[in-house]
Structure formats: C-alpha cells, structure tokens
Amino acid sequence: MLDHAARGEVRELAAAVQAMGDEAYREAIGMCVYAAAYVAVDVSGRWPTSADVREIARVVAEGETKYRLDSGEVRDYLGRAALGFDELDQALGGIEAAAAVPVLITASLLLRFCPGGQEWFTYLDEIWNAYLAAENLAERALPAVHIRLRRAQALAIRDDS
C-alpha cells in the first residue's frame, strides 16, 4: 500500500486496499499510525510540540506533488491520532478520511523525512525493527534507554565542538 501511495498510484492503492480485506487493512492502518508517530518524533528529536507538528504538516502538504494533502488534515492525523492516540475517525472528522488519509500521509512523511541517502522503504524497515525492539522492552528498562539517549546526545555535542 505504501509503495503505491509513495508513487502516487491512487487507483492501484485503492485496488490493494479492496483486495486485503477489512481486518488486514485495520492492522495496516495501525502500522501507518505508528510509523507516522515515529517519523514525527525522529524529525523533532523529542516528543513533538504543537509547533513541531504544524511545521511537519506544512512541509508534507507543501511538498506533495502526486496528490493533494491538506496541512490541517496532516496536522490532525499526526497530532490527534498518531501522537494523541485519538481514534482515526474522530481525529480526521469521519470514517471516509480515516480510511484513506493515513496511508497517503504516512507515505508522504516517509518520503519527505527519510534520512539522507536512504530509501524510504529502508527507513520504514528501521521503524519496524525499532517497534519490535520497543514492544519487547520491559518498562523497567526505560530509564536505561533515556540514559543511553542522553549520553549519545551529550557525546555528539562534544564531538561537534
């Protein structure tokens, strides 16, 4: 699905969605929401603020050429659904938008914010691998993860100086 969305193949995307069935599509949408949240956190370098979400939405909406994305819709998807954990239909104002918009926005996020020199699908693989690692991590390990992150950031700052 994301491949069709990334290439702007809206008809092929619709056919793929129809072919996969409701249950598989719901699961795929859940994965899109997670990937969108991951990209927003990755790009922001922290939990995104409202200003971060607005800027990400602006970049995605202004940069898209294959299909038209509304920055408000991107902002609602990121801020309310992906990062705010609201139900998609509530965040996007209806079931129709909730059915189509997540795939298009997630594909655009991956294309716009993929780390330099990397293909979007390689970035997506990294996101899935990180997701699986995080799912298997005990909550008691979170302080260690925070320490590791802060240490890496502090060392990077020292190396840049």
CSV table of N, CA and C in Angstrom, one decimal:
chain,number,residue,atom,x,y,z
A,1,MET,N,0.8,-1.2,0.0
A,1,MET,CA,0.0,0.0,0.0
A,1,MET,C,0.9,1.3,0.0
A,2,LEU,N,1.8,1.3,0.9
A,2,LEU,CA,2.7,2.5,1.0
A,2,LEU,C,3.5,2.7,-0.3
A,3,ASP,N,3.8,1.6,-0.9
A,3,ASP,CA,4.6,1.8,-2.2
A,3,ASP,C,3.7,2.4,-3.3
A,4,HIS,N,2.4,2.0,-3.4
A,4,HIS,CA,1.5,2.7,-4.3
A,4,HIS,C,1.3,4.1,-3.9
A,5,ALA,N,1.2,4.4,-2.7
A,5,ALA,CA,1.0,5.8,-2.2
A,5,ALA,C,2.2,6.6,-2.5
A,6,ALA,N,3.4,6.1,-2.2
A,6,ALA,CA,4.6,6.8,-2.5
A,6,ALA,C,4.8,7.1,-3.9
A,7,ARG,N,4.3,6.3,-4.8
A,7,ARG,CA,4.4,6.5,-6.3
A,7,ARG,C,3.3,7.3,-6.8
A,8,GLY,N,2.3,7.7,-6.0
A,8,GLY,CA,1.2,8.4,-6.4
A,8,GLY,C,0.2,7.6,-7.2
A,9,GLU,N,0.2,6.3,-7.1
A,9,GLU,CA,-0.7,5.4,-7.8
A,9,GLU,C,-2.0,5.2,-7.0
A,10,VAL,N,-2.8,6.2,-7.0
A,10,VAL,CA,-4.0,6.2,-6.2
A,10,VAL,C,-5.0,5.0,-6.6
A,11,ARG,N,-5.2,4.8,-7.9
A,11,ARG,CA,-6.0,3.7,-8.3
A,11,ARG,C,-5.5,2.3,-7.8
A,12,GLU,N,-4.2,2.1,-8.0
A,12,GLU,CA,-3.6,0.9,-7.5
A,12,GLU,C,-3.7,0.7,-6.0
A,13,LEU,N,-3.6,1.8,-5.3
A,13,LEU,CA,-3.7,1.8,-3.9
A,13,LEU,C,-5.1,1.4,-3.5
A,14,ALA,N,-6.1,2.0,-4.1
A,14,ALA,CA,-7.5,1.6,-3.8
A,14,ALA,C,-7.7,0.1,-4.1
A,15,ALA,N,-7.2,-0.4,-5.2
A,15,ALA,CA,-7.3,-1.8,-5.5
A,15,ALA,C,-6.6,-2.7,-4.5
A,16,ALA,N,-5.5,-2.3,-4.0
A,16,ALA,CA,-4.8,-3.1,-3.0
A,16,ALA,C,-5.6,-3.1,-1.7
A,17,VAL,N,-6.1,-1.9,-1.3
A,17,VAL,CA,-7.0,-1.8,-0.1
A,17,VAL,C,-8.2,-2.8,-0.2
A,18,GLN,N,-8.8,-2.8,-1.3
A,18,GLN,CA,-10.0,-3.6,-1.5
A,18,GLN,C,-9.6,-5.1,-1.4
A,19,ALA,N,-8.5,-5.4,-2.0
A,19,ALA,CA,-8.0,-6.8,-2.0
A,19,ALA,C,-7.6,-7.4,-0.7
A,20,MET,N,-7.2,-6.5,0.3
A,20,MET,CA,-6.7,-7.1,1.5
A,20,MET,C,-7.7,-7.4,2.6
A,21,GLY,N,-8.9,-6.8,2.5
A,21,GLY,CA,-9.9,-7.1,3.5
A,21,GLY,C,-9.9,-6.2,4.7
A,22,ASP,N,-11.0,-6.1,5.4
A,22,ASP,CA,-11.1,-5.2,6.5
A,22,ASP,C,-10.1,-5.4,7.6
A,23,GLU,N,-10.0,-6.6,8.1
A,23,GLU,CA,-9.1,-6.9,9.2
A,23,GLU,C,-7.7,-6.6,8.9
A,24,ALA,N,-7.2,-7.0,7.8
A,24,ALA,CA,-5.8,-6.8,7.4
A,24,ALA,C,-5.6,-5.2,7.2
A,25,TYR,N,-6.6,-4.6,6.6
A,25,TYR,CA,-6.4,-3.1,6.4
A,25,TYR,C,-6.4,-2.4,7.7
A,26,ARG,N,-7.2,-2.8,8.7
A,26,ARG,CA,-7.2,-2.1,10.0
A,26,ARG,C,-5.8,-2.3,10.6
A,27,GLU,N,-5.2,-3.5,10.5
A,27,GLU,CA,-3.9,-3.7,11.0
A,27,GLU,C,-2.8,-2.8,10.3
A,28,ALA,N,-3.0,-2.8,9.0
A,28,ALA,CA,-2.0,-1.9,8.2
A,28,ALA,C,-2.1,-0.5,8.6
A,29,ILE,N,-3.4,0.0,8.8
A,29,ILE,CA,-3.6,1.4,9.2
A,29,ILE,C,-2.9,1.7,10.6
A,30,GLY,N,-3.0,0.7,11.5
A,30,GLY,CA,-2.4,0.8,12.8
A,30,GLY,C,-0.9,1.0,12.6
A,31,MET,N,-0.3,0.2,11.7
A,31,MET,CA,1.1,0.3,11.5
A,31,MET,C,1.5,1.6,10.9
A,32,CYS,N,0.6,2.2,10.0
A,32,CYS,CA,0.8,3.5,9.4
A,32,CYS,C,0.9,4.6,10.5
A,33,VAL,N,-0.1,4.5,11.4
A,33,VAL,CA,-0.2,5.5,12.5
A,33,VAL,C,1.1,5.4,13.4
A,34,TYR,N,1.6,4.2,13.7
A,34,TYR,CA,2.8,4.1,14.4
A,34,TYR,C,4.0,4.7,13.7
A,35,ALA,N,4.1,4.4,12.4
A,35,ALA,CA,5.2,4.9,11.6
A,35,ALA,C,5.1,6.4,11.5
A,36,ALA,N,4.0,7.0,11.4
A,36,ALA,CA,3.8,8.4,11.3
A,36,ALA,C,4.3,9.1,12.6
A,37,ALA,N,3.9,8.5,13.8
A,37,ALA,CA,4.4,9.0,15.1
A,37,ALA,C,5.9,8.9,15.2
A,38,TYR,N,6.4,7.8,14.7
A,38,TYR,CA,7.9,7.6,14.8
A,38,TYR,C,8.6,8.7,14.0
A,39,VAL,N,8.1,8.9,12.8
A,39,VAL,CA,8.8,9.9,11.9
A,39,VAL,C,8.7,11.3,12.6
A,40,ALA,N,7.6,11.6,13.2
A,40,ALA,CA,7.4,12.9,13.8
A,40,ALA,C,8.4,13.1,15.0
A,41,VAL,N,8.5,12.0,15.8
A,41,VAL,CA,9.4,12.0,16.9
A,41,VAL,C,10.9,12.1,16.4
A,42,ASP,N,11.2,11.3,15.4
A,42,ASP,CA,12.5,11.3,14.9
A,42,ASP,C,12.9,12.6,14.3
A,43,VAL,N,12.0,13.2,13.6
A,43,VAL,CA,12.3,14.5,12.9
A,43,VAL,C,12.5,15.6,14.0
A,44,SER,N,11.7,15.6,15.0
A,44,SER,CA,11.7,16.6,16.1
A,44,SER,C,12.9,16.4,17.0
A,45,GLY,N,13.3,15.1,17.2
A,45,GLY,CA,14.4,14.9,18.1
A,45,GLY,C,13.9,14.8,19.5
A,46,ARG,N,12.6,14.8,19.7
A,46,ARG,CA,12.0,14.7,21.1
A,46,ARG,C,10.5,14.5,20.8
A,47,TRP,N,9.7,14.4,21.9
A,47,TRP,CA,8.3,14.3,21.7
A,47,TRP,C,7.8,15.6,21.0
A,48,PRO,N,7.2,15.6,19.8
A,48,PRO,CA,6.9,16.8,19.1
A,48,PRO,C,5.9,17.8,19.8
A,49,THR,N,6.2,19.0,19.8
A,49,THR,CA,5.3,20.1,20.3
A,49,THR,C,4.3,20.4,19.2
A,50,SER,N,3.3,21.2,19.6
A,50,SER,CA,2.3,21.6,18.6
A,50,SER,C,3.0,22.3,17.4
A,51,ALA,N,4.0,23.1,17.7
A,51,ALA,CA,4.7,23.9,16.7
A,51,ALA,C,5.4,22.9,15.8
A,52,ASP,N,6.0,21.8,16.3
A,52,ASP,CA,6.7,20.8,15.5
A,52,ASP,C,5.7,20.2,14.6
A,53,VAL,N,4.5,19.8,15.1
A,53,VAL,CA,3.5,19.1,14.3
A,53,VAL,C,3.0,20.0,13.2
A,54,ARG,N,2.8,21.3,13.5
A,54,ARG,CA,2.4,22.2,12.4
A,54,ARG,C,3.4,22.3,11.3
A,55,GLU,N,4.7,22.4,11.7
A,55,GLU,CA,5.8,22.5,10.7
A,55,GLU,C,5.9,21.3,9.9
A,56,ILE,N,5.8,20.1,10.5
A,56,ILE,CA,5.9,18.9,9.8
A,56,ILE,C,4.7,18.8,8.8
A,57,ALA,N,3.5,19.2,9.2
A,57,ALA,CA,2.3,19.2,8.4
A,57,ALA,C,2.5,20.1,7.2
A,58,ARG,N,3.1,21.3,7.5
A,58,ARG,CA,3.3,22.3,6.4
A,58,ARG,C,4.3,21.7,5.4
A,59,VAL,N,5.4,21.1,5.8
A,59,VAL,CA,6.4,20.6,4.9
A,59,VAL,C,5.7,19.4,4.0
A,60,VAL,N,5.0,18.6,4.7
A,60,VAL,CA,4.3,17.5,3.9
A,60,VAL,C,3.3,18.0,2.9
A,61,ALA,N,2.5,18.9,3.3
A,61,ALA,CA,1.4,19.4,2.5
A,61,ALA,C,2.0,20.2,1.3
A,62,GLU,N,3.0,21.0,1.6
A,62,GLU,CA,3.6,21.9,0.5
A,62,GLU,C,4.5,21.1,-0.4
A,63,GLY,N,5.0,20.0,0.1
A,63,GLY,CA,6.0,19.3,-0.7
A,63,GLY,C,5.4,18.2,-1.6
A,64,GLU,N,4.1,17.8,-1.3
A,64,GLU,CA,3.5,16.7,-2.1
A,64,GLU,C,3.1,17.2,-3.5
A,65,THR,N,3.5,16.4,-4.5
A,65,THR,CA,3.1,16.7,-5.9
A,65,THR,C,2.2,15.7,-6.5
A,66,LYS,N,2.2,14.5,-6.0
A,66,LYS,CA,1.5,13.4,-6.7
A,66,LYS,C,0.0,13.4,-6.4
A,67,TYR,N,-0.4,13.9,-5.2
A,67,TYR,CA,-1.7,14.0,-4.8
A,67,TYR,C,-1.8,15.2,-3.7
A,68,ARG,N,-2.9,15.7,-3.6
A,68,ARG,CA,-3.0,16.9,-2.7
A,68,ARG,C,-3.3,16.5,-1.3
A,69,LEU,N,-2.5,17.0,-0.4
A,69,LEU,CA,-2.7,16.8,1.0
A,69,LEU,C,-3.0,18.1,1.7
A,70,ASP,N,-3.9,18.2,2.6
A,70,ASP,CA,-4.3,19.4,3.3
A,70,ASP,C,-3.4,19.4,4.6
A,71,SER,N,-2.8,20.5,4.9
A,71,SER,CA,-1.9,20.6,6.1
A,71,SER,C,-2.7,20.4,7.4
A,72,GLY,N,-3.9,20.9,7.4
A,72,GLY,CA,-4.8,20.7,8.6
A,72,GLY,C,-5.1,19.2,8.8
A,73,GLU,N,-5.3,18.5,7.7
A,73,GLU,CA,-5.6,17.1,7.8
A,73,GLU,C,-4.3,16.3,8.3
A,74,VAL,N,-3.2,16.7,7.7
A,74,VAL,CA,-1.9,16.1,8.2
A,74,VAL,C,-1.6,16.4,9.6
A,75,ARG,N,-1.9,17.7,10.0
A,75,ARG,CA,-1.7,18.1,11.5
A,75,ARG,C,-2.6,17.3,12.4
A,76,ASP,N,-3.9,17.1,12.0
A,76,ASP,CA,-4.8,16.3,12.8
A,76,ASP,C,-4.4,14.8,12.9
A,77,TYR,N,-4.0,14.3,11.8
A,77,TYR,CA,-3.5,12.9,11.8
A,77,TYR,C,-2.3,12.7,12.7
A,78,LEU,N,-1.4,13.6,12.6
A,78,LEU,CA,-0.2,13.5,13.4
A,78,LEU,C,-0.5,13.8,14.9
A,79,GLY,N,-1.0,15.0,15.1
A,79,GLY,CA,-1.2,15.5,16.5
A,79,GLY,C,-2.3,14.8,17.2
A,80,ARG,N,-3.4,14.4,16.6
A,80,ARG,CA,-4.5,13.8,17.3
A,80,ARG,C,-4.5,12.3,17.3
A,81,ALA,N,-4.2,11.7,16.1
A,81,ALA,CA,-4.2,10.2,16.0
A,81,ALA,C,-2.9,9.6,16.4
A,82,ALA,N,-1.8,10.0,15.6
A,82,ALA,CA,-0.5,9.3,15.8
A,82,ALA,C,0.1,9.6,17.2
A,83,LEU,N,0.1,10.9,17.6
A,83,LEU,CA,0.7,11.3,18.8
A,83,LEU,C,-0.2,11.5,20.0
A,84,GLY,N,-1.5,11.7,19.7
A,84,GLY,CA,-2.5,12.0,20.7
A,84,GLY,C,-3.3,10.7,21.0
A,85,PHE,N,-3.2,9.7,20.2
A,85,PHE,CA,-3.9,8.4,20.4
A,85,PHE,C,-5.4,8.5,20.4
A,86,ASP,N,-5.9,9.5,19.6
A,86,ASP,CA,-7.4,9.5,19.4
A,86,ASP,C,-7.7,8.5,18.3
A,87,GLU,N,-9.0,8.1,18.3
A,87,GLU,CA,-9.4,7.2,17.2
A,87,GLU,C,-9.3,8.0,15.9
A,88,LEU,N,-9.0,7.3,14.8
A,88,LEU,CA,-8.8,7.9,13.5
A,88,LEU,C,-10.0,8.7,13.0
A,89,ASP,N,-11.2,8.1,13.1
A,89,ASP,CA,-12.4,8.8,12.6
A,89,ASP,C,-12.7,10.0,13.4
A,90,GLN,N,-12.3,10.1,14.7
A,90,GLN,CA,-12.5,11.3,15.5
A,90,GLN,C,-11.5,12.3,15.1
A,91,ALA,N,-10.2,11.9,14.9
A,91,ALA,CA,-9.1,12.8,14.6
A,91,ALA,C,-9.3,13.4,13.3
A,92,LEU,N,-9.8,12.7,12.3
A,92,LEU,CA,-9.9,13.1,10.9
A,92,LEU,C,-11.3,13.5,10.5
A,93,GLY,N,-12.3,13.5,11.4
A,93,GLY,CA,-13.6,14.0,11.1
A,93,GLY,C,-14.5,13.1,10.3
A,94,GLY,N,-14.2,11.8,10.3
A,94,GLY,CA,-15.1,10.9,9.6
A,94,GLY,C,-14.4,9.6,9.2
A,95,ILE,N,-15.2,8.6,8.9
A,95,ILE,CA,-14.7,7.3,8.5
A,95,ILE,C,-14.1,7.3,7.1
A,96,GLU,N,-14.6,8.1,6.2
A,96,GLU,CA,-14.0,8.2,4.8
A,96,GLU,C,-12.6,8.6,4.9
A,97,ALA,N,-12.3,9.7,5.6
A,97,ALA,CA,-11.0,10.2,5.7
A,97,ALA,C,-10.1,9.3,6.4
A,98,ALA,N,-10.6,8.7,7.5
A,98,ALA,CA,-9.9,7.7,8.3
A,98,ALA,C,-9.5,6.5,7.5
A,99,ALA,N,-10.2,6.2,6.4
A,99,ALA,CA,-9.9,5.0,5.6
A,99,ALA,C,-8.8,5.3,4.6
A,100,ALA,N,-8.7,6.5,4.1
A,100,ALA,CA,-7.7,6.7,3.0
A,100,ALA,C,-6.5,7.6,3.4
A,101,VAL,N,-6.8,8.5,4.2
A,101,VAL,CA,-5.7,9.6,4.5
A,101,VAL,C,-4.5,9.0,5.2
A,102,PRO,N,-4.6,8.1,6.2
A,102,PRO,CA,-3.4,7.6,6.9
A,102,PRO,C,-2.3,7.0,5.9
A,103,VAL,N,-2.7,6.3,4.9
A,103,VAL,CA,-1.7,5.7,4.0
A,103,VAL,C,-1.0,6.8,3.2
A,104,LEU,N,-1.8,7.7,2.7
A,104,LEU,CA,-1.2,8.8,1.9
A,104,LEU,C,-0.3,9.7,2.7
A,105,ILE,N,-0.7,10.0,3.9
A,105,ILE,CA,0.1,10.9,4.8
A,105,ILE,C,1.4,10.2,5.2
A,106,THR,N,1.2,8.9,5.6
A,106,THR,CA,2.4,8.2,6.1
A,106,THR,C,3.4,8.0,5.0
A,107,ALA,N,3.0,7.7,3.8
A,107,ALA,CA,3.9,7.6,2.6
A,107,ALA,C,4.6,8.9,2.4
A,108,SER,N,3.9,10.0,2.5
A,108,SER,CA,4.5,11.3,2.3
A,108,SER,C,5.5,11.7,3.4
A,109,LEU,N,5.2,11.3,4.6
A,109,LEU,CA,6.1,11.5,5.7
A,109,LEU,C,7.4,10.7,5.5
A,110,LEU,N,7.3,9.5,5.1
A,110,LEU,CA,8.4,8.7,4.8
A,110,LEU,C,9.3,9.2,3.7
A,111,LEU,N,8.6,9.7,2.6
A,111,LEU,CA,9.4,10.3,1.5
A,111,LEU,C,10.0,11.6,1.9
A,112,ARG,N,9.3,12.5,2.6
A,112,ARG,CA,9.9,13.8,3.0
A,112,ARG,C,11.0,13.8,4.0
A,113,PHE,N,10.9,12.9,5.0
A,113,PHE,CA,11.8,12.9,6.1
A,113,PHE,C,12.7,11.7,6.2
A,114,CYS,N,12.8,10.9,5.2
A,114,CYS,CA,13.7,9.8,5.2
A,114,CYS,C,15.1,10.4,5.3
A,115,PRO,N,15.9,9.8,6.2
A,115,PRO,CA,17.3,10.3,6.4
A,115,PRO,C,18.1,10.3,5.0
A,116,GLY,N,18.9,11.3,4.8
A,116,GLY,CA,19.6,11.5,3.6
A,116,GLY,C,20.4,10.3,3.1
A,117,GLY,N,20.3,10.0,1.8
A,117,GLY,CA,21.0,8.9,1.2
A,117,GLY,C,20.3,7.6,1.4
A,118,GLN,N,19.1,7.5,2.0
A,118,GLN,CA,18.4,6.3,2.3
A,118,GLN,C,17.1,6.3,1.6
A,119,GLU,N,16.7,5.1,1.2
A,119,GLU,CA,15.4,4.9,0.5
A,119,GLU,C,14.3,4.9,1.6
A,120,TRP,N,13.1,5.3,1.2
A,120,TRP,CA,12.0,5.4,2.2
A,120,TRP,C,11.7,4.0,2.8
A,121,PHE,N,11.8,3.0,2.0
A,121,PHE,CA,11.4,1.6,2.5
A,121,PHE,C,12.5,1.1,3.4
A,122,THR,N,13.7,1.5,3.3
A,122,THR,CA,14.8,1.2,4.3
A,122,THR,C,14.5,1.8,5.6
A,123,TYR,N,14.1,3.1,5.5
A,123,TYR,CA,13.7,3.8,6.7
A,123,TYR,C,12.5,3.1,7.4
A,124,LEU,N,11.5,2.7,6.6
A,124,LEU,CA,10.4,2.0,7.2
A,124,LEU,C,10.8,0.7,7.8
A,125,ASP,N,11.8,0.0,7.2
A,125,ASP,CA,12.3,-1.2,7.9
A,125,ASP,C,12.9,-0.9,9.2
A,126,GLU,N,13.6,0.2,9.3
A,126,GLU,CA,14.2,0.6,10.6
A,126,GLU,C,13.1,0.9,11.6
A,127,ILE,N,12.1,1.5,11.2
A,127,ILE,CA,11.0,1.9,12.1
A,127,ILE,C,10.3,0.6,12.6
A,128,TRP,N,10.1,-0.4,11.7
A,128,TRP,CA,9.5,-1.7,12.2
A,128,TRP,C,10.4,-2.4,13.1
A,129,ASN,N,11.7,-2.4,12.8
A,129,ASN,CA,12.7,-3.1,13.7
A,129,ASN,C,12.7,-2.4,15.1
A,130,ALA,N,12.7,-1.1,15.1
A,130,ALA,CA,12.6,-0.3,16.4
A,130,ALA,C,11.3,-0.6,17.1
A,131,TYR,N,10.2,-0.7,16.4
A,131,TYR,CA,8.9,-1.0,17.0
A,131,TYR,C,9.0,-2.4,17.7
A,132,LEU,N,9.5,-3.4,17.0
A,132,LEU,CA,9.6,-4.7,17.6
A,132,LEU,C,10.5,-4.7,18.8
A,133,ALA,N,11.6,-4.0,18.7
A,133,ALA,CA,12.5,-3.9,19.9
A,133,ALA,C,11.8,-3.3,21.1
A,134,ALA,N,11.1,-2.2,20.8
A,134,ALA,CA,10.4,-1.5,21.9
A,134,ALA,C,9.3,-2.3,22.5
A,135,GLU,N,8.6,-3.0,21.6
A,135,GLU,CA,7.5,-3.9,22.1
A,135,GLU,C,8.0,-5.0,23.1
A,136,ASN,N,9.2,-5.4,22.9
A,136,ASN,CA,9.8,-6.5,23.7
A,136,ASN,C,10.6,-5.9,24.9
A,137,LEU,N,10.6,-4.6,25.1
A,137,LEU,CA,11.4,-4.0,26.1
A,137,LEU,C,10.5,-3.8,27.4
A,138,ALA,N,11.0,-4.3,28.5
A,138,ALA,CA,10.2,-4.1,29.7
A,138,ALA,C,10.2,-2.6,30.1
A,139,GLU,N,9.1,-2.2,30.7
A,139,GLU,CA,9.0,-0.8,31.1
A,139,GLU,C,10.1,-0.4,32.1
A,140,ARG,N,10.6,-1.3,32.9
A,140,ARG,CA,11.6,-1.0,33.8
A,140,ARG,C,12.9,-0.7,33.1
A,141,ALA,N,13.0,-1.0,31.8
A,141,ALA,CA,14.3,-0.6,31.1
A,141,ALA,C,14.2,0.8,30.6
A,142,LEU,N,13.1,1.5,30.7
A,142,LEU,CA,13.0,2.8,30.1
A,142,LEU,C,14.0,3.8,30.7
A,143,PRO,N,14.3,3.8,32.0
A,143,PRO,CA,15.3,4.7,32.4
A,143,PRO,C,16.7,4.5,31.8
A,144,ALA,N,17.0,3.2,31.5
A,144,ALA,CA,18.3,2.9,30.8
A,144,ALA,C,18.3,3.5,29.4
A,145,VAL,N,17.1,3.4,28.8
A,145,VAL,CA,17.0,3.9,27.4
A,145,VAL,C,17.2,5.4,27.4
A,146,HIS,N,16.6,6.1,28.4
A,146,HIS,CA,16.8,7.6,28.5
A,146,HIS,C,18.2,7.9,28.7
A,147,ILE,N,18.9,7.2,29.6
A,147,ILE,CA,20.3,7.5,29.9
A,147,ILE,C,21.1,7.3,28.7
A,148,ARG,N,20.9,6.2,27.9
A,148,ARG,CA,21.6,5.9,26.7
A,148,ARG,C,21.5,7.0,25.7
A,149,LEU,N,20.2,7.5,25.5
A,149,LEU,CA,19.9,8.6,24.6
A,149,LEU,C,20.6,9.9,25.0
A,150,ARG,N,20.5,10.3,26.3
A,150,ARG,CA,21.1,11.5,26.8
A,150,ARG,C,22.6,11.4,26.6
A,151,ARG,N,23.2,10.3,26.9
A,151,ARG,CA,24.7,10.1,26.8
A,151,ARG,C,25.1,10.3,25.3
A,152,ALA,N,24.4,9.6,24.4
A,152,ALA,CA,24.7,9.8,23.0
A,152,ALA,C,24.6,11.2,22.5
A,153,GLN,N,23.5,11.9,23.0
A,153,GLN,CA,23.4,13.3,22.6
A,153,GLN,C,24.5,14.2,23.2
A,154,ALA,N,24.9,13.9,24.4
A,154,ALA,CA,25.9,14.7,25.0
A,154,ALA,C,27.3,14.5,24.3
A,155,LEU,N,27.5,13.2,24.0
A,155,LEU,CA,28.8,12.9,23.3
A,155,LEU,C,28.8,13.5,21.9
A,156,ALA,N,27.6,13.5,21.2
A,156,ALA,CA,27.5,14.1,19.9
A,156,ALA,C,27.8,15.6,19.9
A,157,ILE,N,27.3,16.3,21.0
A,157,ILE,CA,27.5,17.7,21.1
A,157,ILE,C,29.0,18.0,21.4
A,158,ARG,N,29.7,17.2,22.2
A,158,ARG,CA,31.1,17.3,22.4
A,158,ARG,C,31.9,17.1,21.2
A,159,ASP,N,31.5,16.1,20.4
A,159,ASP,CA,32.2,15.8,19.1
A,159,ASP,C,32.1,17.0,18.1
A,160,ASP,N,30.9,17.7,18.1
A,160,ASP,CA,30.7,18.8,17.2
A,160,ASP,C,31.5,20.0,17.6
A,161,SER,N,31.9,20.1,18.9
A,161,SER,CA,32.6,21.3,19.4
A,161,SER,C,34.0,21.3,19.0
